[in-house]
Coordinates of C-alpha atoms in Angstrom, one line a residue:
M52 CA 0.0 0.0 0.0
A53 CA 1.5 3.3 -1.1
S54 CA 2.2 5.9 1.7
F55 CA 2.7 9.6 1.4
D56 CA 3.2 12.6 3.7
T57 CA 0.0 14.3 2.5
I58 CA -3.0 13.2 0.4
V59 CA -5.1 15.9 -1.3
I60 CA -8.6 14.9 -2.2
G61 CA -10.0 17.0 -5.2
L62 CA -7.8 18.7 -7.8
G63 CA -10.0 21.6 -8.9
G64 CA -9.1 25.2 -8.1
M65 CA -8.3 24.8 -4.4
G66 CA -7.0 21.3 -4.5
S67 CA -4.6 21.8 -7.3
A68 CA -3.2 24.9 -5.5
A69 CA -2.8 22.9 -2.3
A70 CA -1.1 20.0 -4.0
Y71 CA 1.5 22.4 -5.5
R72 CA 2.1 24.5 -2.4
I73 CA 2.5 21.4 -0.2
A74 CA 4.8 19.6 -2.6
A75 CA 6.9 22.7 -3.0
R76 CA 7.7 22.5 0.7
G77 CA 9.3 19.1 0.2
Q78 CA 6.4 16.9 1.1
R79 CA 5.5 13.6 -0.6
V80 CA 2.1 14.5 -2.0
L81 CA -0.6 12.3 -3.6
G82 CA -3.4 14.2 -5.3
I83 CA -6.6 12.3 -6.2
E84 CA -9.3 13.6 -8.6
Q85 CA -12.4 11.6 -9.7
F86 CA -12.5 13.2 -13.2
T87 CA -9.9 14.1 -15.9
P88 CA -7.6 17.1 -15.4
V89 CA -9.2 20.5 -15.8
H90 CA -12.7 19.0 -16.2
T91 CA -16.0 20.9 -16.7
L92 CA -18.2 19.0 -14.2
G93 CA -17.5 21.1 -11.0
S94 CA -16.9 24.8 -10.3
S95 CA -13.5 25.6 -11.9
H96 CA -14.4 26.1 -15.6
G97 CA -16.1 28.7 -17.8
G98 CA -13.1 30.7 -19.1
S99 CA -13.2 33.6 -16.6
R100 CA -13.6 34.6 -12.9
I101 CA -13.7 38.1 -11.6
T102 CA -10.9 39.3 -9.3
R103 CA -11.5 42.4 -7.1
Q104 CA -10.2 43.8 -3.8
A105 CA -12.9 46.3 -2.7
Y106 CA -14.9 43.3 -1.4
F107 CA -18.6 43.8 -0.6
E108 CA -18.9 40.4 1.1
D109 CA -16.8 41.4 4.1
P110 CA -13.8 43.7 4.6
A111 CA -12.1 40.8 6.4
Y112 CA -11.3 39.2 3.0
V113 CA -9.2 42.1 1.8
P114 CA -5.8 41.0 3.2
L115 CA -6.2 37.6 1.5
L116 CA -7.1 39.3 -1.8
L117 CA -4.0 41.5 -1.6
R118 CA -1.9 38.4 -1.2
A119 CA -3.7 36.6 -4.0
H120 CA -3.0 39.6 -6.2
E121 CA 0.7 39.1 -5.5
L122 CA 0.6 35.4 -6.2
W123 CA -1.2 35.4 -9.6
P124 CA 1.8 37.0 -11.4
E125 CA 4.1 34.6 -9.7
L126 CA 2.0 31.6 -10.8
E127 CA 2.1 32.9 -14.4
A128 CA 5.9 33.3 -14.3
D129 CA 6.5 29.9 -12.8
S130 CA 4.1 28.0 -15.0
G131 CA 4.5 29.9 -18.3
L132 CA 0.7 30.2 -18.6
S133 CA -1.4 33.4 -19.0
I134 CA -3.9 33.5 -16.2
F135 CA -4.7 37.1 -15.0
T136 CA -5.8 40.1 -17.0
K137 CA -6.2 43.5 -15.3
T138 CA -9.2 45.4 -16.8
G139 CA -10.5 47.5 -13.9
G140 CA -13.9 46.8 -12.5
V141 CA -17.1 48.5 -11.5
M142 CA -19.5 47.6 -8.7
V143 CA -22.9 49.1 -9.7
G144 CA -26.2 49.6 -7.9
P145 CA -28.3 51.9 -5.8
P146 CA -26.3 53.7 -3.1
E147 CA -27.7 51.5 -0.4
S148 CA -27.1 48.2 -2.4
R149 CA -24.7 45.7 -0.9
T150 CA -22.7 45.6 -4.2
F151 CA -21.9 49.3 -4.0
S152 CA -22.0 50.1 -0.3
G153 CA -20.1 47.0 0.8
S154 CA -17.4 47.6 -1.8
H155 CA -17.1 51.2 -0.7
A156 CA -16.8 50.2 2.9
S157 CA -14.0 47.7 2.2
A158 CA -12.2 50.3 0.0
E159 CA -12.4 52.9 2.7
K160 CA -11.4 50.6 5.5
W161 CA -8.3 49.3 3.7
G162 CA -7.3 52.4 1.9
L163 CA -7.8 50.8 -1.5
A164 CA -7.5 53.2 -4.5
H165 CA -11.0 53.7 -6.1
E166 CA -13.3 56.2 -7.7
I167 CA -17.0 56.8 -7.2
L168 CA -19.0 57.3 -10.4
D169 CA -22.5 58.6 -10.7
A170 CA -24.8 57.5 -13.6
E171 CA -23.5 60.2 -15.9
D172 CA -19.9 59.3 -15.1
L173 CA -20.5 55.7 -15.8
R174 CA -22.2 56.3 -19.1
R175 CA -19.4 58.6 -20.2
R176 CA -16.6 56.2 -19.1
F177 CA -18.3 53.1 -20.4
P178 CA -20.8 53.9 -23.1
S179 CA -22.1 50.2 -23.3
M180 CA -23.6 50.7 -19.8
A181 CA -27.1 52.3 -19.4
P182 CA -27.5 52.9 -15.6
S183 CA -30.6 54.4 -14.1
E184 CA -30.2 57.9 -12.6
E185 CA -30.2 56.3 -9.1
D186 CA -27.3 54.0 -9.9
V187 CA -23.8 54.7 -8.6
A188 CA -20.6 52.7 -9.1
L189 CA -17.3 52.0 -7.4
Y190 CA -14.5 51.8 -9.9
E191 CA -11.4 49.8 -9.0
A192 CA -8.5 49.9 -11.4
E193 CA -6.8 46.7 -9.9
A194 CA -9.8 44.5 -10.7
G195 CA -9.8 42.0 -13.6
F196 CA -10.3 38.4 -14.3
V197 CA -8.5 35.1 -14.2
V198 CA -8.9 32.0 -16.4
P199 CA -9.9 29.1 -14.1
E200 CA -8.8 26.4 -16.5
A201 CA -5.3 28.0 -16.8
S202 CA -5.0 28.3 -13.0
V203 CA -5.8 24.6 -12.5
S204 CA -3.4 23.6 -15.3
A205 CA -0.7 25.8 -13.9
H206 CA -1.0 24.4 -10.4
L207 CA -1.1 20.8 -11.6
R208 CA 1.9 21.3 -13.8
L209 CA 3.9 22.9 -10.9
A210 CA 2.7 20.2 -8.4
E211 CA 4.1 17.5 -10.7
R212 CA 7.3 19.5 -11.2
A213 CA 7.7 19.6 -7.4
G214 CA 7.3 15.8 -7.2
A215 CA 3.6 15.3 -6.5
E216 CA 2.0 12.2 -7.8
L217 CA -1.4 13.0 -9.3
R218 CA -4.1 10.4 -10.0
F219 CA -7.1 11.1 -12.2
E220 CA -10.4 9.3 -12.9
E221 CA -10.1 7.7 -9.5
K222 CA -13.0 8.3 -7.2
V223 CA -12.6 8.6 -3.4
L224 CA -15.0 6.2 -1.6
G225 CA -14.1 7.2 1.9
W226 CA -11.4 8.2 4.4
T227 CA -10.5 7.7 8.0
A228 CA -8.1 9.4 10.3
D229 CA -6.5 8.7 13.7
G230 CA -3.5 9.7 15.7
S231 CA -1.2 7.6 13.5
G232 CA -2.3 9.0 10.2
V233 CA -5.0 8.8 7.5
R234 CA -6.2 6.2 5.2
V235 CA -8.0 7.0 1.9
R236 CA -10.0 4.3 0.0
T237 CA -10.7 4.9 -3.7
S238 CA -12.2 3.0 -6.6
L239 CA -8.7 1.7 -7.5
G240 CA -7.1 1.1 -4.1
E241 CA -6.1 2.4 -0.7
Y242 CA -3.4 4.9 0.3
T243 CA -2.0 6.1 3.7
A244 CA -0.4 9.3 4.7
G245 CA 0.4 11.4 7.7
R246 CA -2.0 14.1 6.7
L247 CA -5.0 14.7 4.5
V248 CA -6.4 17.8 2.7
V249 CA -10.0 17.7 1.6
C250 CA -11.1 20.0 -1.2
P251 CA -14.4 18.4 -2.3
G252 CA -16.1 21.3 -4.1
A253 CA -19.7 20.5 -4.8
W254 CA -19.2 17.0 -3.3
A255 CA -18.8 18.6 0.2
P256 CA -22.2 17.5 1.6
A257 CA -21.2 13.8 1.3
T258 CA -17.5 14.0 1.7
L259 CA -17.7 16.2 4.9
A260 CA -21.0 15.0 6.2
D261 CA -19.4 14.3 9.6
L262 CA -19.0 18.1 10.2
G263 CA -22.7 18.7 10.3
I264 CA -22.4 21.9 8.2
P265 CA -25.5 22.4 6.1
F266 CA -23.8 22.9 2.8
T267 CA -26.2 23.5 -0.1
I268 CA -25.4 23.1 -3.8
E269 CA -26.7 25.7 -6.2
R270 CA -26.9 25.3 -10.0
Q271 CA -25.6 28.3 -11.9
V272 CA -25.6 29.1 -15.6
Q273 CA -23.0 31.1 -17.5
Y274 CA -24.0 32.6 -20.9
W275 CA -22.1 33.9 -23.9
F276 CA -23.4 36.4 -26.4
A277 CA -22.0 38.1 -29.5
P278 CA -22.7 41.8 -28.8
R279 CA -24.3 44.1 -31.3
G280 CA -22.1 46.7 -33.0
D281 CA -18.4 47.0 -32.7
V282 CA -17.1 44.2 -30.4
G283 CA -14.0 46.3 -30.0
N284 CA -16.0 48.4 -27.5
F285 CA -15.8 45.4 -25.2
A286 CA -12.1 44.7 -25.5
A287 CA -10.3 44.1 -22.2
E288 CA -8.3 47.3 -22.6
R289 CA -11.5 49.3 -22.9
H290 CA -14.1 47.6 -20.9
P291 CA -14.1 46.6 -17.2
V292 CA -15.4 43.5 -15.4
Y293 CA -18.6 44.4 -13.5
I294 CA -21.2 43.3 -10.9
W295 CA -24.5 45.1 -11.1
E296 CA -27.3 45.0 -8.5
N297 CA -30.9 46.2 -9.1
A298 CA -33.1 47.9 -6.5
R299 CA -34.5 44.4 -5.5
G300 CA -31.1 43.0 -4.8
R301 CA -30.7 40.8 -7.9
Q302 CA -27.2 40.8 -9.3
F303 CA -25.6 39.9 -12.6
Y304 CA -21.9 40.1 -13.6
G305 CA -19.9 40.1 -16.7
F306 CA -16.6 40.4 -18.5
P307 CA -14.9 42.1 -21.5
A308 CA -15.1 40.2 -24.8
T309 CA -12.9 37.2 -25.4
E310 CA -12.6 36.1 -29.1
G311 CA -15.7 38.2 -29.9
E312 CA -17.9 36.7 -27.1
V313 CA -19.1 38.5 -24.0
K314 CA -19.9 36.3 -20.9
V315 CA -22.6 37.3 -18.4
A316 CA -24.4 35.4 -15.6
F317 CA -26.6 36.0 -12.6
F318 CA -24.9 36.1 -9.2
R319 CA -26.8 33.6 -7.0
G320 CA -30.5 32.8 -7.3
G321 CA -29.9 29.4 -9.0
K322 CA -31.8 26.2 -8.4
P323 CA -30.9 23.8 -5.6
C324 CA -29.2 20.6 -6.9
T325 CA -26.6 18.1 -6.0
A326 CA -23.3 17.5 -7.8
D327 CA -24.5 14.2 -9.2
T328 CA -28.0 15.3 -10.3
I329 CA -27.5 18.8 -11.6
D330 CA -29.6 19.6 -14.7
R331 CA -27.1 20.7 -17.3
T332 CA -29.7 21.6 -19.9
V333 CA -30.3 25.3 -20.1
A334 CA -34.0 26.2 -20.9
E335 CA -35.2 28.8 -23.3
H336 CA -36.9 30.7 -20.4
E337 CA -33.5 31.0 -18.7
I338 CA -31.9 32.5 -21.8
A339 CA -34.8 34.9 -22.1
D340 CA -34.5 36.0 -18.5
I341 CA -30.8 36.8 -18.7
T342 CA -31.3 38.5 -22.1
A343 CA -34.0 40.8 -20.8
F344 CA -32.2 41.6 -17.5
V345 CA -28.8 42.4 -19.1
G346 CA -30.3 44.1 -22.1
A347 CA -32.1 46.7 -19.9
R348 CA -28.7 47.7 -18.5
M349 CA -26.2 46.9 -21.3
P350 CA -28.3 47.0 -24.5
A351 CA -25.6 45.9 -26.9
V352 CA -24.5 42.8 -24.9
P353 CA -27.3 40.3 -25.7
G354 CA -27.0 40.7 -29.4
T355 CA -26.9 37.1 -30.4
Y356 CA -27.1 34.2 -28.0
L357 CA -24.2 31.8 -28.6
R358 CA -24.0 29.2 -25.8
S359 CA -24.2 28.5 -22.1
A360 CA -22.7 26.2 -19.5
T361 CA -23.6 25.1 -16.0
C362 CA -21.5 25.1 -12.9
M363 CA -22.2 24.9 -9.2
Y364 CA -21.9 27.1 -6.0
T365 CA -21.2 25.2 -2.8
N366 CA -22.9 27.5 -0.2
T367 CA -22.6 27.8 3.5
P368 CA -25.5 29.4 5.4
D369 CA -23.6 32.7 5.8
E370 CA -21.8 32.5 2.4
H371 CA -18.4 32.5 4.0
F372 CA -15.8 29.8 3.4
V373 CA -14.8 26.9 5.6
I374 CA -11.0 26.6 5.8
A375 CA -9.6 25.0 9.0
P376 CA -8.2 21.8 10.5
H377 CA -10.9 19.2 11.0
P378 CA -12.4 19.7 14.5
E379 CA -11.9 16.1 15.4
H380 CA -8.8 15.2 13.4
S381 CA -5.9 17.6 13.7
N382 CA -4.1 15.9 10.8
V383 CA -7.0 16.6 8.4
V384 CA -7.4 20.1 6.8
I385 CA -10.6 21.1 5.0
A386 CA -11.4 23.7 2.4
A387 CA -15.0 23.9 1.2
G388 CA -18.1 26.1 0.9
F389 CA -16.7 28.8 -1.3
S390 CA -20.2 30.0 -2.0
G391 CA -19.7 31.3 -5.5
H392 CA -17.0 33.9 -4.7
G393 CA -13.9 31.7 -4.0
F394 CA -11.9 31.4 -7.2
K395 CA -10.1 34.7 -6.9
F396 CA -8.6 33.4 -3.7
V397 CA -7.2 30.2 -5.2
P398 CA -3.4 30.9 -4.9
V399 CA -3.6 32.2 -1.3
V400 CA -5.9 29.3 -0.2
G401 CA -3.2 27.0 -1.5
E402 CA -0.7 28.8 0.6
I403 CA -3.0 28.6 3.7
L404 CA -3.6 24.9 3.2
A405 CA 0.1 24.3 3.0
D406 CA 0.7 26.3 6.2
L407 CA -2.0 24.4 8.1
T408 CA -0.8 21.0 6.7
V409 CA 3.0 21.4 7.1
D410 CA 3.2 23.9 10.0
G411 CA -0.1 23.3 11.8
H412 CA -0.9 27.1 11.7
T413 CA -1.1 30.0 9.4
A414 CA -0.4 33.7 9.7
H415 CA -3.1 34.5 7.3
P416 CA -6.4 35.8 8.9
I417 CA -8.8 32.9 8.6
S418 CA -10.9 33.1 11.8
L419 CA -14.0 34.0 9.7
F420 CA -13.8 30.5 8.2
D421 CA -13.9 28.4 11.4
P422 CA -16.6 25.8 11.1
A423 CA -17.4 26.2 14.8
R424 CA -19.5 29.2 13.9
F425 CA -22.3 26.9 12.8
G426 CA -22.5 25.3 16.2
A427 CA -22.4 21.8 14.6
C428 CA -18.9 20.9 15.7
Q429 CA -16.3 21.8 18.2
G430 CA -14.1 24.9 17.9
V431 CA -10.9 24.7 15.8
A432 CA -7.6 25.7 17.2

């Protein structure tokens, strides 16, 4: 039976980063993934994910975002892959909206460079946008997007370069842990190690059922359109990433054009599902809904519908992450529940998981992510 220093379960965004960072510290790492490398069946695909620092979810995330912003260029340099594009970003909505007011609060608290734009400013700066007179926006020059597939590819490449053994199309059937180590049982065999890192993505409800955390899985749809008019108006050097909230709290987000296509999606509000039963067929009424919603605010975007793809959010009740040692097994580290806003943190989460696994602690601020806040398990040291 093969034995390792650390086994990593799940090699999507977070797991691939963990495998690399832990192997880079001289550990014998085994990474196990149930699908092929860089697959499209979880939450790490779709060509783009927004990165931003003026964070409306909670100002406590900002130090981690600043560190991630340092690590993306390093990852590109070390892997030779293009991952991050800086475009600037706008957070749009009524003054009292969470998207605007929360972003503004984070920017003010951490001294982040930003501008406040009224509706006229927004139309002048970005003519594709048609805000109402009540809308305001926070503009952040450091925002942009990353390519999730390139991120996963880069981390897998670097993990193998650092000596990690990576196994694909091998499903984990269960794991146990005690004071002497961990044992992982898969569809192809069993493995032992001193430590275990669990990055289950949308399979968290089953894989981490012992925690008692009420994870929920939410089906999300990403849409691509060919915009009307000159697609050059949506080029990355001319157009920002954006999140836009209406007066009733509904949000959508989008990106500059890539190869003539503009991607948009609703932020939350998807149907409950499970990772194994998600409906991957996108209905006509869903296409009509996003077309009407986006078209009222960015008229040129939904010119011609091209395609769509489904992915999943793994939500916690408070929409904050779970990153911590397992409350009952100090040699098991968990990273789950990224609630639809986690990918921008991938490189720093990898660093945190390496800290917790190799050193037993991290200097990064992660108290917000303690599973003890749900009252379903004991506190984590």
